[in-house]
């Protein structure tokens, strides 16, 4: 559970990051902001490509930025879109890798919180590192 201030701060950072989304094909701009348990925040945007499958979502950009700097434990992620879109299946799976209890805040472009869930809510029965035995 984050304080209301931290939750809104995370959402606001995702709103700001969204400006840098590169989405010339879908025009669906996404911003994300990931809070680590160490207190750092990594933002991300969706980045599309003329070769469509080579694009990547904002959530995974934020997660990969954090992981590439040694972070492994996350408290929460805020995801901001025009209409409160939910993370895709691939992002749910990548989030699950690092913890089912990570909070997920879904907000609109004005920073209004629309949904508050956990990764476990988004991906019940997830295949995780434990699944490998
Ligand atoms: Zn995604």
mmCIF file of N, CA, C and O and ligand atoms in Angstrom, residues 56-60 86-92, ligand 1:
data_model
loop_
_atom_site.group_PDB
_atom_site.id
_atom_site.type_symbol
_atom_site.label_atom_id
_atom_site.label_comp_id
_atom_site.label_asym_id
_atom_site.label_seq_id
_atom_site.Cartn_x
_atom_site.Cartn_y
_atom_site.Cartn_z
ATOM 1 N N UNK A 56 7.557 -2.086 -28.583
ATOM 2 C CA UNK A 56 7.490 -2.574 -27.203
ATOM 3 C C UNK A 56 6.633 -1.630 -26.374
ATOM 4 O O UNK A 56 6.533 -0.438 -26.666
ATOM 5 N N UNK A 57 6.035 -2.198 -25.335
ATOM 6 C CA UNK A 57 5.117 -1.441 -24.486
ATOM 7 C C UNK A 57 5.857 -0.600 -23.444
ATOM 8 O O UNK A 57 6.987 -0.911 -23.051
ATOM 9 N N UNK A 58 5.159 0.412 -22.965
ATOM 10 C CA UNK A 58 5.707 1.311 -21.948
ATOM 11 C C UNK A 58 6.075 0.574 -20.656
ATOM 12 O O UNK A 58 7.113 0.853 -20.046
ATOM 13 N N UNK A 59 5.225 -0.368 -20.263
ATOM 14 C CA UNK A 59 5.465 -1.076 -19.006
ATOM 15 C C UNK A 59 6.782 -1.847 -19.066
ATOM 16 O O UNK A 59 7.584 -1.818 -18.138
ATOM 17 N N UNK A 60 6.988 -2.547 -20.199
ATOM 18 C CA UNK A 60 8.224 -3.336 -20.298
ATOM 19 C C UNK A 60 9.452 -2.450 -20.441
ATOM 20 O O UNK A 60 10.519 -2.796 -19.944
ATOM 21 N N UNK A 86 -5.578 -1.321 -20.131
ATOM 22 C CA UNK A 86 -4.952 -2.236 -19.184
ATOM 23 C C UNK A 86 -3.695 -2.849 -19.813
ATOM 24 O O UNK A 86 -3.614 -2.986 -21.031
ATOM 25 N N UNK A 87 -2.699 -3.224 -18.990
ATOM 26 C CA UNK A 87 -1.480 -3.837 -19.540
ATOM 27 C C UNK A 87 -1.802 -5.082 -20.384
ATOM 28 O O UNK A 87 -2.690 -5.863 -20.034
ATOM 29 N N UNK A 88 -1.035 -5.267 -21.454
ATOM 30 C CA UNK A 88 -1.242 -6.423 -22.331
ATOM 31 C C UNK A 88 -0.715 -7.698 -21.673
ATOM 32 O O UNK A 88 -0.055 -7.657 -20.637
ATOM 33 N N UNK A 89 -0.985 -8.823 -22.275
ATOM 34 C CA UNK A 89 -0.569 -10.107 -21.725
ATOM 35 C C UNK A 89 0.928 -10.221 -21.535
ATOM 36 O O UNK A 89 1.407 -10.762 -20.531
ATOM 37 N N UNK A 90 1.698 -9.725 -22.498
ATOM 38 C CA UNK A 90 3.158 -9.819 -22.384
ATOM 39 C C UNK A 90 3.664 -9.015 -21.192
ATOM 40 O O UNK A 90 4.540 -9.473 -20.457
ATOM 41 N N UNK A 91 3.109 -7.843 -20.989
ATOM 42 C CA UNK A 91 3.543 -7.021 -19.847
ATOM 43 C C UNK A 91 3.107 -7.652 -18.528
ATOM 44 O O UNK A 91 3.841 -7.600 -17.543
ATOM 45 N N UNK A 92 1.942 -8.272 -18.513
ATOM 46 C CA UNK A 92 1.498 -8.960 -17.299
ATOM 47 C C UNK A 92 2.484 -10.079 -16.944
ATOM 48 O O UNK A 92 2.844 -10.280 -15.787
HETATM 49 ZN ZN1 LIG B 1 2.293 -4.560 -22.947
#
